[in-house]
Short mmCIF file of C-alpha atoms in Angstrom, two decimals:
data_model
loop_
_atom_site.label_atom_id
_atom_site.label_comp_id
_atom_site.label_asym_id
_atom_site.label_seq_id
_atom_site.Cartn_x
_atom_site.Cartn_y
_atom_site.Cartn_z
CA MET A 166 51.13 23.09 10.57
CA THR A 167 53.31 24.89 13.07
CA GLN A 168 51.48 26.50 15.72
CA PRO A 169 51.25 30.11 15.35
CA ASP A 170 52.59 32.49 18.01
CA TRP A 171 49.38 34.56 17.62
CA ILE A 172 46.74 35.52 15.27
CA ALA A 173 46.21 38.95 13.70
CA ALA A 174 42.53 39.56 12.71
CA GLU A 175 40.73 42.50 10.99
CA TRP A 176 37.02 42.62 11.35
CA GLY A 177 35.89 44.93 8.37
CA ALA A 178 32.46 46.12 7.34
CA ALA A 179 32.08 43.18 4.88
CA HIS A 180 35.07 40.71 5.90
CA LEU A 181 36.89 38.90 8.51
CA ARG A 182 40.39 38.46 7.55
CA ILE A 183 43.14 36.55 9.65
CA TRP A 184 46.93 36.09 9.56
CA GLN A 185 48.56 33.29 11.47
CA ILE A 186 51.73 34.52 12.68
CA GLY A 187 54.84 32.53 13.55
CA ALA A 188 58.34 33.05 14.86
CA GLU A 189 59.84 36.49 13.85
CA GLY A 190 56.53 37.75 12.64
CA ARG A 191 56.37 35.29 9.69
CA VAL A 192 52.81 34.79 8.10
CA LEU A 193 52.29 31.13 8.26
CA SER A 194 48.72 31.41 6.55
CA THR A 195 45.85 33.78 6.00
CA ALA A 196 42.18 33.30 5.45
CA GLU A 197 39.18 35.52 4.79
CA SER A 198 35.38 35.25 5.10
CA GLY A 199 32.48 37.61 4.29
CA GLU A 200 31.43 37.72 8.02
CA GLY A 201 32.16 41.48 8.62
CA TYR A 202 30.38 43.63 11.31
CA GLU A 203 27.62 44.67 8.88
CA GLN A 204 26.70 40.86 8.68
CA THR A 205 27.09 39.60 12.26
CA ASP A 206 27.46 41.26 15.88
CA ALA A 207 29.63 38.36 17.10
CA PRO A 208 33.18 38.30 16.08
CA GLY A 209 34.19 35.16 18.15
CA PRO A 210 31.81 32.77 16.37
CA ALA A 211 32.71 34.25 13.02
CA LEU A 212 36.45 33.63 13.77
CA ARG A 213 35.73 30.05 14.85
CA ARG A 214 34.04 29.28 11.69
CA LEU A 215 36.85 30.60 9.75
CA LEU A 216 39.32 28.69 11.81
CA PRO A 217 37.57 25.62 13.30
CA ASP A 218 40.71 23.97 14.51
CA LEU A 219 42.02 26.97 16.38
CA ASP A 220 43.82 26.13 19.57
CA ALA A 221 42.17 28.22 22.39
CA SER A 222 45.68 28.94 23.80
CA VAL A 223 46.65 30.85 20.96
CA PRO A 224 46.13 34.54 21.33
CA VAL A 225 43.98 36.44 18.74
CA LEU A 226 44.36 40.36 18.37
CA MET A 227 41.60 41.70 16.42
CA SER A 228 40.87 45.40 15.01
CA GLY A 229 37.48 46.76 14.04
CA ALA A 230 35.66 45.07 16.97
CA GLY A 231 33.95 48.45 17.32
CA LEU A 232 33.39 48.58 20.81
CA LEU A 233 34.67 52.05 21.42
CA PRO A 234 36.33 53.92 24.41
CA SER A 235 35.03 57.34 25.43
CA PRO A 236 35.48 59.89 22.52
CA ALA A 237 39.00 60.65 22.14
CA VAL A 238 40.88 62.48 19.35
CA PRO A 239 43.83 62.71 18.81
CA CYS A 240 44.58 59.10 18.70
CA THR A 241 47.93 57.52 19.52
CA PRO A 242 48.90 54.34 17.62
CA PRO A 243 46.91 51.38 18.87
CA VAL A 244 48.78 48.92 21.33
CA ALA A 245 47.63 45.46 22.41
CA ALA A 246 47.38 46.65 25.94
CA GLN A 247 44.38 48.80 25.18
CA ALA A 248 42.61 45.55 23.87
CA ARG A 249 39.60 44.27 25.82
CA GLU A 250 39.37 40.70 26.36
CA GLU A 251 36.01 39.02 25.24
CA ASP A 252 35.10 35.54 24.14
CA GLY A 253 38.86 34.61 23.93
CA LEU A 254 39.67 37.44 21.65
CA ARG A 255 41.68 40.65 22.33
CA LEU A 256 39.55 43.30 20.71
CA LEU A 257 41.30 46.40 19.68
CA PRO A 258 39.07 49.44 20.34
CA GLY A 259 38.13 51.78 17.56
CA VAL A 260 38.33 55.58 17.52
CA ALA A 261 35.26 57.80 18.43
CA GLN A 262 34.95 61.38 17.49
CA GLU A 263 32.50 63.72 19.29
CA THR A 264 31.79 66.45 16.56
CA PRO A 265 30.94 65.59 13.92
CA ALA A 266 29.94 62.18 15.21
CA ASP A 267 32.20 59.72 13.50
CA LEU A 268 34.07 56.51 14.15
CA LEU A 269 36.87 54.41 12.72
CA ARG A 270 36.60 50.59 13.10
CA GLY A 271 39.98 49.08 11.98
CA GLU A 272 40.89 51.97 9.84
CA GLU A 273 43.04 53.25 12.65
CA VAL A 274 45.00 50.21 12.72
CA ARG A 275 45.68 50.55 8.86
CA VAL A 276 46.80 54.01 9.47
CA ALA A 277 49.14 52.94 12.04
CA GLY A 278 50.41 50.34 9.82
CA PHE A 279 50.94 52.84 7.07
CA LEU A 280 52.81 55.09 9.53
CA ALA A 281 55.07 52.12 10.52
CA MET A 282 56.09 51.66 6.88
CA ASN A 283 56.35 55.44 6.22
CA PRO A 284 57.33 56.91 9.50
CA ARG A 285 57.78 60.62 8.19
CA PHE A 286 54.40 60.80 6.58
CA ASP A 287 52.36 63.98 7.37
CA GLY A 288 49.16 64.50 5.52
CA VAL A 289 45.72 62.65 4.98
CA VAL A 290 45.18 58.98 4.55
CA CYS A 291 42.18 58.12 2.29
CA LEU A 292 40.48 54.66 3.04
CA PRO A 293 37.87 53.73 0.30
CA GLY A 294 35.19 51.24 1.28
CA ALA A 295 31.63 50.86 2.17
CA GLN A 296 32.28 53.88 4.12
CA SER A 297 35.29 55.98 3.00
CA ARG A 298 37.48 57.61 5.59
CA TRP A 299 39.73 60.65 5.32
CA VAL A 300 42.17 60.60 8.23
CA HIS A 301 44.37 63.57 8.96
CA VAL A 302 47.63 62.41 10.46
CA SER A 303 50.28 64.79 12.08
CA ALA A 304 53.25 63.89 13.94
CA GLY A 305 52.33 60.09 14.16
CA GLU A 306 48.93 60.60 15.35
CA ILE A 307 45.50 60.97 14.24
CA VAL A 308 44.19 64.50 14.46
CA SER A 309 40.78 64.37 12.94
CA PHE A 310 38.67 62.25 10.45
CA ARG A 311 35.46 62.20 8.38
CA SER A 312 33.51 59.26 6.99
CA PHE A 313 31.44 59.30 3.71
CA LEU A 314 28.75 56.72 2.74
CA THR A 315 29.90 56.77 -0.90
CA GLY A 316 30.58 53.09 -1.23
CA THR A 317 27.26 52.08 0.33
CA LEU A 318 25.32 54.44 -1.76
CA PHE A 319 26.95 53.08 -4.98
CA ALA A 320 26.29 49.31 -3.87
CA GLY A 321 22.63 50.14 -3.42
CA LEU A 322 22.13 51.31 -7.12
CA PRO A 323 20.27 48.88 -9.23
CA ARG A 324 21.94 47.68 -12.47
CA LEU A 325 25.17 49.54 -11.87
CA ALA A 326 27.38 46.91 -9.99
CA ALA A 327 31.07 47.37 -10.56
CA PRO A 328 32.08 46.48 -14.06
CA GLU A 329 33.99 43.15 -14.46
CA ALA A 330 35.77 44.58 -17.46
CA GLY A 331 37.22 47.51 -15.46
CA TRP A 332 36.37 51.09 -15.24
CA ASP A 333 35.94 53.50 -17.97
CA GLU A 334 38.17 56.09 -16.41
CA ALA A 335 37.39 58.98 -18.78
CA ALA A 336 33.74 58.56 -18.03
CA LEU A 337 34.55 58.32 -14.23
CA VAL A 338 36.56 61.40 -14.16
CA GLU A 339 34.12 63.52 -16.34
CA ALA A 340 31.24 62.47 -14.03
CA ALA A 341 33.24 63.19 -10.85
CA ASP A 342 34.18 66.65 -12.29
CA ARG A 343 30.54 67.28 -13.05
CA ALA A 344 29.43 66.44 -9.61
CA MET A 345 31.94 68.53 -7.86
CA GLY A 346 30.72 71.47 -9.86
CA ARG A 347 26.89 70.74 -9.09
CA PRO A 348 26.64 68.50 -6.40
CA ALA A 349 22.96 69.05 -5.64
CA GLY A 350 22.18 67.54 -9.04
CA ILE A 351 23.56 63.99 -8.07
CA ALA A 352 20.07 62.16 -7.63
CA GLY A 353 18.95 63.62 -11.01
CA ASP A 354 22.31 62.81 -12.78
CA LEU A 355 22.08 59.18 -11.51
CA ALA A 356 18.62 58.90 -13.00
CA ALA A 357 19.75 60.25 -15.99
CA VAL A 358 22.47 57.47 -16.23
CA LEU A 359 19.79 54.86 -15.89
CA ALA A 360 17.60 56.52 -18.64
CA GLU A 361 20.79 56.75 -20.99
CA MET A 362 21.14 53.18 -20.49
CA ARG A 363 17.59 52.36 -21.53
CA LEU A 364 17.08 54.98 -24.14
CA LYS A 365 20.48 55.38 -25.85
CA GLY A 366 22.14 52.11 -25.19
CA LEU A 367 24.76 53.51 -22.91
CA PRO A 368 26.87 50.28 -22.01
CA ALA A 369 26.68 49.08 -18.60
CA GLY A 370 30.34 49.73 -17.87
CA ALA A 371 30.42 53.22 -18.93
CA ALA A 372 27.04 53.75 -16.83
CA SER A 373 28.61 52.01 -13.69
CA SER A 374 31.61 54.21 -14.14
CA GLN A 375 29.60 57.46 -14.53
CA ALA A 376 27.56 56.58 -11.38
CA LEU A 377 30.61 56.06 -9.30
CA GLY A 378 32.31 59.08 -10.57
CA LEU A 379 29.24 61.15 -9.70
CA LEU A 380 29.27 59.84 -6.12
CA ILE A 381 32.89 60.29 -5.73
CA GLY A 382 32.87 63.75 -7.01
CA LEU A 383 30.04 64.46 -4.38
CA GLU A 384 32.58 63.21 -1.78
CA LEU A 385 35.67 65.10 -3.12
CA ALA A 386 33.49 68.45 -3.11
CA ALA A 387 32.80 67.88 0.58
CA ALA A 388 36.17 66.21 1.50
CA LYS A 389 38.07 69.35 -0.28
CA PRO A 390 39.62 70.51 3.18
CA TYR A 391 41.13 67.03 3.52
CA TRP A 392 42.87 66.88 0.09
CA LEU A 393 43.52 70.38 -1.08
CA GLY A 394 47.27 71.06 -0.89
CA GLN A 395 47.72 67.92 1.14
CA ASN A 396 49.90 64.72 0.87
CA VAL A 397 47.39 62.11 0.29
CA ALA A 398 47.95 58.28 0.81
CA LEU A 399 45.34 55.90 -0.54
CA VAL A 400 45.08 52.83 1.57
CA GLY A 401 42.73 50.05 0.33
CA GLU A 402 42.21 47.12 -1.88
CA GLY A 403 39.67 45.93 -4.46
CA ALA A 404 37.41 47.71 -6.98
CA LEU A 405 37.24 51.30 -5.39
CA VAL A 406 40.89 52.16 -5.04
CA ALA A 407 41.57 52.75 -8.89
CA PRO A 408 38.45 55.10 -9.18
CA TYR A 409 39.47 57.15 -6.14
CA ARG A 410 43.00 57.36 -7.48
CA ALA A 411 41.78 58.61 -11.09
CA ALA A 412 39.47 61.11 -9.57
CA LEU A 413 42.09 62.56 -7.36
CA ALA A 414 44.59 62.61 -10.14
CA ALA A 415 42.26 64.66 -12.23
CA GLN A 416 42.27 67.17 -9.42
CA HIS A 417 46.13 67.24 -9.48
CA VAL A 418 46.45 65.58 -6.16
CA PRO A 419 49.63 63.52 -5.85
CA VAL A 420 48.82 60.32 -4.33
CA VAL A 421 51.00 57.49 -2.72
CA GLN A 422 49.19 54.15 -2.67
CA ALA A 423 49.48 51.24 -0.33
CA ASP A 424 47.49 47.81 0.01
CA GLY A 425 44.91 47.84 2.59
CA ALA A 426 45.17 44.46 3.88
CA ARG A 427 48.94 44.77 4.00
CA MET A 428 48.59 47.93 6.02
CA ALA A 429 46.06 46.24 8.49
CA LEU A 430 48.58 43.40 9.07
CA GLU A 431 51.56 45.90 9.71
CA GLY A 432 49.32 47.82 12.07
CA LEU A 433 48.30 44.69 13.98
CA LYS A 434 51.84 43.70 14.29
CA VAL A 435 52.74 47.30 15.60
CA ALA A 436 49.90 46.92 18.19
CA TRP A 437 50.96 43.36 19.11
CA ARG A 438 54.58 44.60 19.95
CA GLY A 439 53.00 47.41 21.91
CA MET B 289 -18.04 36.86 -10.36
CA THR B 290 -19.38 39.05 -13.17
CA GLN B 291 -17.10 39.14 -16.25
CA PRO B 292 -15.16 42.24 -16.37
CA ASP B 293 -15.40 44.49 -19.44
CA TRP B 294 -11.78 45.12 -19.31
CA ILE B 295 -8.91 45.07 -17.01
CA ALA B 296 -6.75 48.27 -15.99
CA ALA B 297 -3.33 47.35 -15.04
CA GLU B 298 -0.42 49.53 -13.89
CA TRP B 299 3.08 47.90 -13.89
CA GLY B 300 5.30 50.02 -11.59
CA ALA B 301 8.92 49.80 -10.50
CA ALA B 302 8.09 47.46 -7.68
CA HIS B 303 4.20 46.59 -8.08
CA LEU B 304 1.87 45.11 -10.59
CA ARG B 305 -1.64 46.43 -9.76
CA ILE B 306 -4.91 45.60 -11.70
CA TRP B 307 -8.43 46.57 -11.49
CA GLN B 308 -11.15 44.60 -13.08
CA ILE B 309 -13.66 46.93 -14.48
CA GLY B 310 -17.39 46.31 -15.13
CA ALA B 311 -20.33 48.04 -16.73
CA GLU B 312 -20.32 51.98 -16.36
CA GLY B 313 -16.66 51.78 -15.15
CA ARG B 314 -17.37 50.11 -11.94
CA VAL B 315 -14.45 48.39 -10.16
CA LEU B 316 -15.48 44.73 -9.66
CA SER B 317 -12.08 43.95 -7.95
CA THR B 318 -8.53 44.97 -7.54
CA ALA B 319 -5.29 42.84 -6.97
CA GLU B 320 -1.72 43.54 -6.65
CA SER B 321 1.61 41.70 -6.53
CA GLY B 322 5.24 42.77 -6.15
CA GLU B 323 6.18 41.76 -9.57
CA GLY B 324 7.18 45.15 -10.92
CA TYR B 325 9.51 46.08 -13.86
CA GLU B 326 12.43 46.14 -11.71
CA GLN B 327 11.70 42.42 -10.81
CA THR B 328 10.86 41.02 -14.23
CA ASP B 329 10.98 41.90 -17.89
CA ALA B 330 7.72 39.97 -18.70
CA PRO B 331 4.48 41.62 -17.77
CA GLY B 332 2.30 39.02 -19.34
CA PRO B 333 3.48 36.13 -17.22
CA ALA B 334 3.28 38.34 -14.10
CA LEU B 335 -0.32 39.33 -14.95
CA ARG B 336 -1.36 35.63 -15.28
CA ARG B 337 0.15 34.80 -11.94
CA LEU B 338 -1.91 37.59 -10.25
CA LEU B 339 -4.97 36.55 -12.38
CA PRO B 340 -4.67 32.81 -13.19
CA ASP B 341 -8.34 32.53 -14.13
CA LEU B 342 -8.19 35.50 -16.54
CA ASP B 343 -10.29 34.77 -19.58
CA ALA B 344 -8.12 35.55 -22.81
CA SER B 345 -11.20 37.49 -24.32
CA VAL B 346 -11.00 40.22 -21.73
CA PRO B 347 -8.85 43.20 -22.86
CA VAL B 348 -6.01 44.30 -20.69
CA LEU B 349 -4.73 47.95 -20.93
CA MET B 350 -1.56 48.29 -19.10
CA SER B 351 0.71 51.37 -18.41
CA GLY B 352 4.33 51.34 -17.57
CA ALA B 353 5.18 48.72 -19.96
CA GLY B 354 8.20 50.99 -20.54
CA LEU B 355 8.58 50.21 -24.35
CA LEU B 356 8.96 53.65 -25.52
CA PRO B 357 8.11 55.52 -28.75
CA SER B 358 10.77 57.71 -30.29
CA PRO B 359 11.55 60.62 -27.83
CA ALA B 360 8.59 62.97 -27.74
CA VAL B 361 7.89 66.01 -25.50
CA PRO B 362 5.29 67.59 -25.09
CA CYS B 363 3.08 64.51 -24.52
CA THR B 364 -0.57 64.63 -24.89
CA PRO B 365 -2.78 62.50 -22.60
CA PRO B 366 -2.25 58.57 -23.30
CA VAL B 367 -4.97 56.96 -25.21
CA ALA B 368 -5.60 53.22 -25.85
CA ALA B 369 -5.04 53.49 -29.74
CA GLN B 370 -1.46 54.20 -28.93
CA ALA B 371 -1.17 50.80 -27.22
CA ARG B 372 0.89 48.11 -28.59
CA GLU B 373 -0.45 44.60 -28.51
CA GLU B 374 1.98 41.98 -27.08
CA ASP B 375 1.30 38.68 -25.21
CA GLY B 376 -2.38 39.46 -25.25
CA LEU B 377 -1.92 42.88 -23.62
CA ARG B 378 -2.30 46.36 -24.70
CA LEU B 379 0.87 48.07 -23.58
CA LEU B 380 0.55 51.88 -23.20
CA PRO B 381 4.00 53.43 -24.19
CA GLY B 382 5.78 55.73 -21.63
CA VAL B 383 7.42 59.04 -22.49
CA ALA B 384 10.99 59.56 -23.43
CA GLN B 385 12.69 62.74 -23.07
CA GLU B 386 15.74 63.58 -25.05
CA THR B 387 17.72 66.15 -23.06
CA PRO B 388 18.41 65.29 -20.30
CA ALA B 389 17.97 61.66 -21.10
CA ASP B 390 14.83 60.61 -19.03
CA LEU B 391 11.71 58.65 -19.13
CA LEU B 392 8.25 58.16 -17.50
CA ARG B 393 6.91 54.62 -17.19
CA GLY B 394 3.36 54.89 -16.05
CA GLU B 395 3.55 58.30 -14.27
CA GLU B 396 2.35 59.95 -17.44
CA VAL B 397 -0.95 57.94 -17.00
CA ARG B 398 -1.12 58.94 -13.21
CA VAL B 399 -0.77 62.58 -14.40
CA ALA B 400 -3.53 62.07 -17.13
CA GLY B 401 -5.77 60.69 -14.34
CA PHE B 402 -4.89 63.62 -12.00
CA LEU B 403 -5.65 66.15 -14.85
CA ALA B 404 -9.02 64.26 -15.57
CA MET B 405 -9.97 64.97 -11.99
CA ASN B 406 -8.51 68.37 -11.86
CA PRO B 407 -8.94 69.82 -15.42
CA ARG B 408 -7.97 73.37 -14.66
CA PHE B 409 -4.58 72.37 -13.08
CA ASP B 410 -1.47 74.14 -14.47
CA GLY B 411 1.55 73.58 -12.50
CA VAL B 412 3.85 70.63 -11.45
CA VAL B 413 3.03 67.25 -10.44
CA CYS B 414 5.67 65.49 -8.11
CA LEU B 415 5.43 61.62 -7.91
CA PRO B 416 7.66 60.26 -5.13
CA GLY B 417 8.72 56.55 -5.71
CA ALA B 418 11.95 54.53 -6.38
CA GLN B 419 12.48 57.41 -8.75
CA SER B 420 10.71 60.43 -7.94
CA ARG B 421 9.45 62.29 -11.00
CA TRP B 422 8.71 66.18 -11.36
CA VAL B 423 6.27 66.67 -14.34
CA HIS B 424 5.62 70.14 -15.52
CA VAL B 425 2.20 70.35 -16.93
CA SER B 426 0.67 73.20 -19.00
CA ALA B 427 -2.66 73.35 -20.97
CA GLY B 428 -3.37 69.59 -20.22
CA GLU B 429 -0.01 68.41 -21.61
CA ILE B 430 3.48 67.31 -20.07
CA VAL B 431 5.88 70.18 -21.17
CA SER B 432 9.01 68.62 -19.48
CA PHE B 433 10.08 66.49 -16.62
CA ARG B 434 13.04 65.33 -14.46
CA SER B 435 13.59 62.05 -12.38
CA PHE B 436 15.59 61.64 -9.13
CA LEU B 437 17.08 58.53 -7.69
CA THR B 438 16.12 59.64 -4.21
CA GLY B 439 13.92 56.67 -3.20
CA THR B 440 16.41 54.00 -4.50
CA LEU B 441 19.28 55.76 -2.71
CA PHE B 442 17.26 55.73 0.54
CA ALA B 443 16.36 52.07 0.13
CA GLY B 444 19.98 51.15 -0.34
CA LEU B 445 21.03 52.42 3.21
CA PRO B 446 21.61 49.84 5.88
CA ARG B 447 19.84 50.03 9.13
CA LEU B 448 17.71 52.98 8.05
CA ALA B 449 14.52 51.21 6.55
CA ALA B 450 11.54 53.47 7.09
CA PRO B 451 10.27 53.59 10.58
CA GLU B 452 6.98 51.58 11.53
CA ALA B 453 5.93 54.08 13.98
CA GLY B 454 5.93 57.03 11.47
CA TRP B 455 8.35 59.65 10.83
CA ASP B 456 10.00 62.22 12.99
CA GLU B 457 8.74 65.20 11.05
CA ALA B 458 11.01 67.77 12.76
CA ALA B 459 14.09 65.68 12.38
CA LEU B 460 13.19 65.11 8.67
CA VAL B 461 12.64 68.82 7.98
CA GLU B 462 15.77 69.91 9.73
CA ALA B 463 17.81 67.49 7.75
CA ALA B 464 16.21 68.48 4.54
CA ASP B 465 16.95 72.03 5.11
CA ARG B 466 20.51 71.37 5.93
CA ALA B 467 20.97 69.38 2.70
CA MET B 468 19.42 72.22 0.67
CA GLY B 469 21.92 74.50 2.27
CA ARG B 470 24.94 72.24 1.82
CA PRO B 471 24.10 69.56 -0.74
CA ALA B 472 27.66 68.38 -1.34
CA GLY B 473 27.81 67.30 2.38
CA ILE B 474 25.17 64.56 1.79
CA ALA B 475 27.48 61.44 1.86
CA GLY B 476 29.21 62.85 5.10
CA ASP B 477 26.10 63.65 6.73
CA LEU B 478 24.59 60.30 6.06
CA ALA B 479 27.68 58.58 7.67
CA ALA B 480 27.21 60.94 10.68
CA VAL B 481 23.77 59.71 11.24
CA LEU B 482 24.93 56.13 11.34
CA ALA B 483 27.80 57.28 13.73
CA GLU B 484 25.13 59.05 16.00
CA MET B 485 23.16 55.86 16.05
CA ARG B 486 26.13 53.92 17.42
CA LEU B 487 27.77 56.54 19.60
CA LYS B 488 25.08 58.68 21.01
CA GLY B 489 22.01 56.30 21.05
CA LEU B 490 20.20 58.24 18.07
CA PRO B 491 16.79 56.25 17.97
CA ALA B 492 16.35 54.46 14.71
CA GLY B 493 13.14 56.34 13.82
CA ALA B 494 14.83 59.79 14.00
CA ALA B 495 18.02 58.39 12.23
CA SER B 496 15.74 57.10 9.46
CA SER B 497 14.02 60.42 9.20
CA GLN B 498 17.22 62.32 9.21
CA ALA B 499 18.56 60.17 6.44
CA LEU B 500 15.57 60.50 4.14
CA GLY B 501 15.29 64.30 4.84
CA LEU B 502 18.92 64.60 3.82
CA LEU B 503 18.17 62.73 0.53
CA ILE B 504 14.92 64.69 -0.13
CA GLY B 505 16.65 68.02 0.74
CA LEU B 506 19.18 67.29 -1.95
CA GLU B 507 16.44 66.54 -4.32
CA LEU B 508 14.65 69.73 -3.48
CA ALA B 509 17.81 71.87 -4.00
CA ALA B 510 18.19 70.33 -7.61
CA ALA B 511 14.31 70.49 -8.23
CA LYS B 512 14.00 74.12 -7.20
CA PRO B 513 12.99 75.26 -10.65
CA TYR B 514 10.15 72.86 -10.56
CA TRP B 515 8.49 73.90 -7.37
CA LEU B 516 9.52 77.53 -6.70
CA GLY B 517 6.56 79.58 -7.15
CA GLN B 518 4.68 76.80 -8.74
CA ASN B 519 1.39 74.90 -8.08
CA VAL B 520 2.46 71.56 -6.88
CA ALA B 521 0.28 68.41 -6.82
CA LEU B 522 1.87 65.36 -4.84
CA VAL B 523 0.58 62.10 -6.32
CA GLY B 524 1.59 58.97 -4.65
CA GLU B 525 0.92 56.53 -1.97
CA GLY B 526 2.88 54.75 0.73
CA ALA B 527 5.67 55.85 3.12
CA LEU B 528 7.30 58.48 0.91
CA VAL B 529 4.42 60.91 0.44
CA ALA B 530 4.14 62.42 3.92
CA PRO B 531 8.10 63.16 3.86
CA TYR B 532 7.76 64.91 0.56
CA ARG B 533 4.69 66.89 1.80
CA ALA B 534 6.50 67.81 5.13
CA ALA B 535 9.57 68.89 3.29
CA LEU B 536 7.74 70.99 0.66
CA ALA B 537 5.52 72.64 3.28
CA ALA B 538 8.82 73.68 5.12
CA GLN B 539 9.71 75.55 1.92
CA HIS B 540 6.35 77.35 1.98
CA VAL B 541 5.28 75.41 -0.95
CA PRO B 542 1.40 75.04 -1.08
CA VAL B 543 0.79 71.48 -2.07
CA VAL B 544 -2.51 69.44 -3.13
CA GLN B 545 -2.36 65.74 -2.61
CA ALA B 546 -3.90 62.95 -4.57
CA ASP B 547 -3.66 59.11 -4.04
CA GLY B 548 -1.36 57.51 -6.63
CA ALA B 549 -3.29 54.26 -7.30
CA ARG B 550 -6.48 56.22 -7.54
CA MET B 551 -4.87 58.46 -10.22
CA ALA B 552 -3.46 55.39 -12.12
CA LEU B 553 -7.01 53.99 -12.42
CA GLU B 554 -8.40 57.26 -13.50
CA GLY B 555 -5.68 57.76 -16.00
CA LEU B 556 -6.10 54.29 -17.51
CA LYS B 557 -9.88 54.85 -17.82
CA VAL B 558 -9.18 58.05 -19.48
CA ALA B 559 -6.91 56.20 -21.94
CA TRP B 560 -9.53 53.37 -22.45
CA ARG B 561 -12.11 55.99 -23.36
CA GLY B 562 -9.74 57.35 -25.76
#
């Protein structure tokens, strides 16, 4: 295979994804493993397990490395010059926020990628995940952000893994609406979903959709200042994107959508060019 | 060893506990395994793994078997005559509630044990666990109940397992108070706890206490009709009891406390006597 000019890498909560980049920014190949920063503290060895034949002379630019500069908001787009060299990698720092304590680990690069593709965007970027992030962007910079543990809370629920057959959107939206109206009831409402499975034969797909809807509704109630009357861009991939889109649509929030992995690559290219 | 007259058994969400009972209700021995009803669907094999030398002629009375009668509230104290024979066991049915859909699996026997020890008790029994249950008791019967998934939500949080060194009670109570005042904020507040660990060196014990405090506060906000102005009995064992007691004390709720395993045994004895 052609030797790549450089390697773009995103270290996420539950994945390590790389793109081998050739002449004129062409993607020569991609690869992905499950060794995210929740699974290991060492991105170098994880990268070499994913790319055992990697030539040490090829530079690697990695986002999500999570070793952070001093708290600094607003945030200008990431550039490779900010990267710290460690273990043969160039690690792009994340963003730390002082109050409320919060951080971005790679999402800031996805936001930069989205802004590169949508240079006139002003509004809020919502990035679903183990932690969902709501990032307020103005004039090409990150103004503030807020994280929610929604995806993690959902993943920890027994017997309610994401349905293979897809979401029951009506059940999800109804549950989200219920949780927005009565957020304190969430732990009781989740117990009731499990009880309805057992006592009334509620199908697993509808139960799962209700449970996720409740948790997204709780998040939307608290994140309201981020989405009410705002342009919202939904940036992500995987099973959580459609539920967020449906719940936001039910609140009459117009949403533009972009693929998360694609935005990560575009953001890493922006940082590489400097 | 003396042959037991009968065996009392409790099948909980995450445990199977037995007591070998001899003459005059004396406990000859106890044993426990981690094979609860969340781990296996078959209590018979789980019991025989715990008691491989069990003589098949010794009757076993087991609560929590979870195969329920038709929805029925109020609930009279359980008696062995209600038990269903299966796989050599006498399985005491739980209690199902129609609206909101909810169920008790063994907690009704703990409540019966508590009432046997405290015959004049009128009020609410709170049973912390993977699902906490609030059970309204009047005139010796269960009037209504409500379950909350608080313990399960806490157990699913990464890096926040219960602290070995004990709870930071002040942090726990402050967080519970915060969540009661602003329940919608819970998923964001939990993300902030993780961020404070990373950015500000918040110790794991304080972080864990804050996270559990937030989740208990959320529950207390929704369970308020159950504890406000009520006699509350806290029946449980293990790591969750002290946090519930502290959070209730901060709301000026007088609480009496009883050991959960002891109440299970007393309740099974009540049911056995019929």
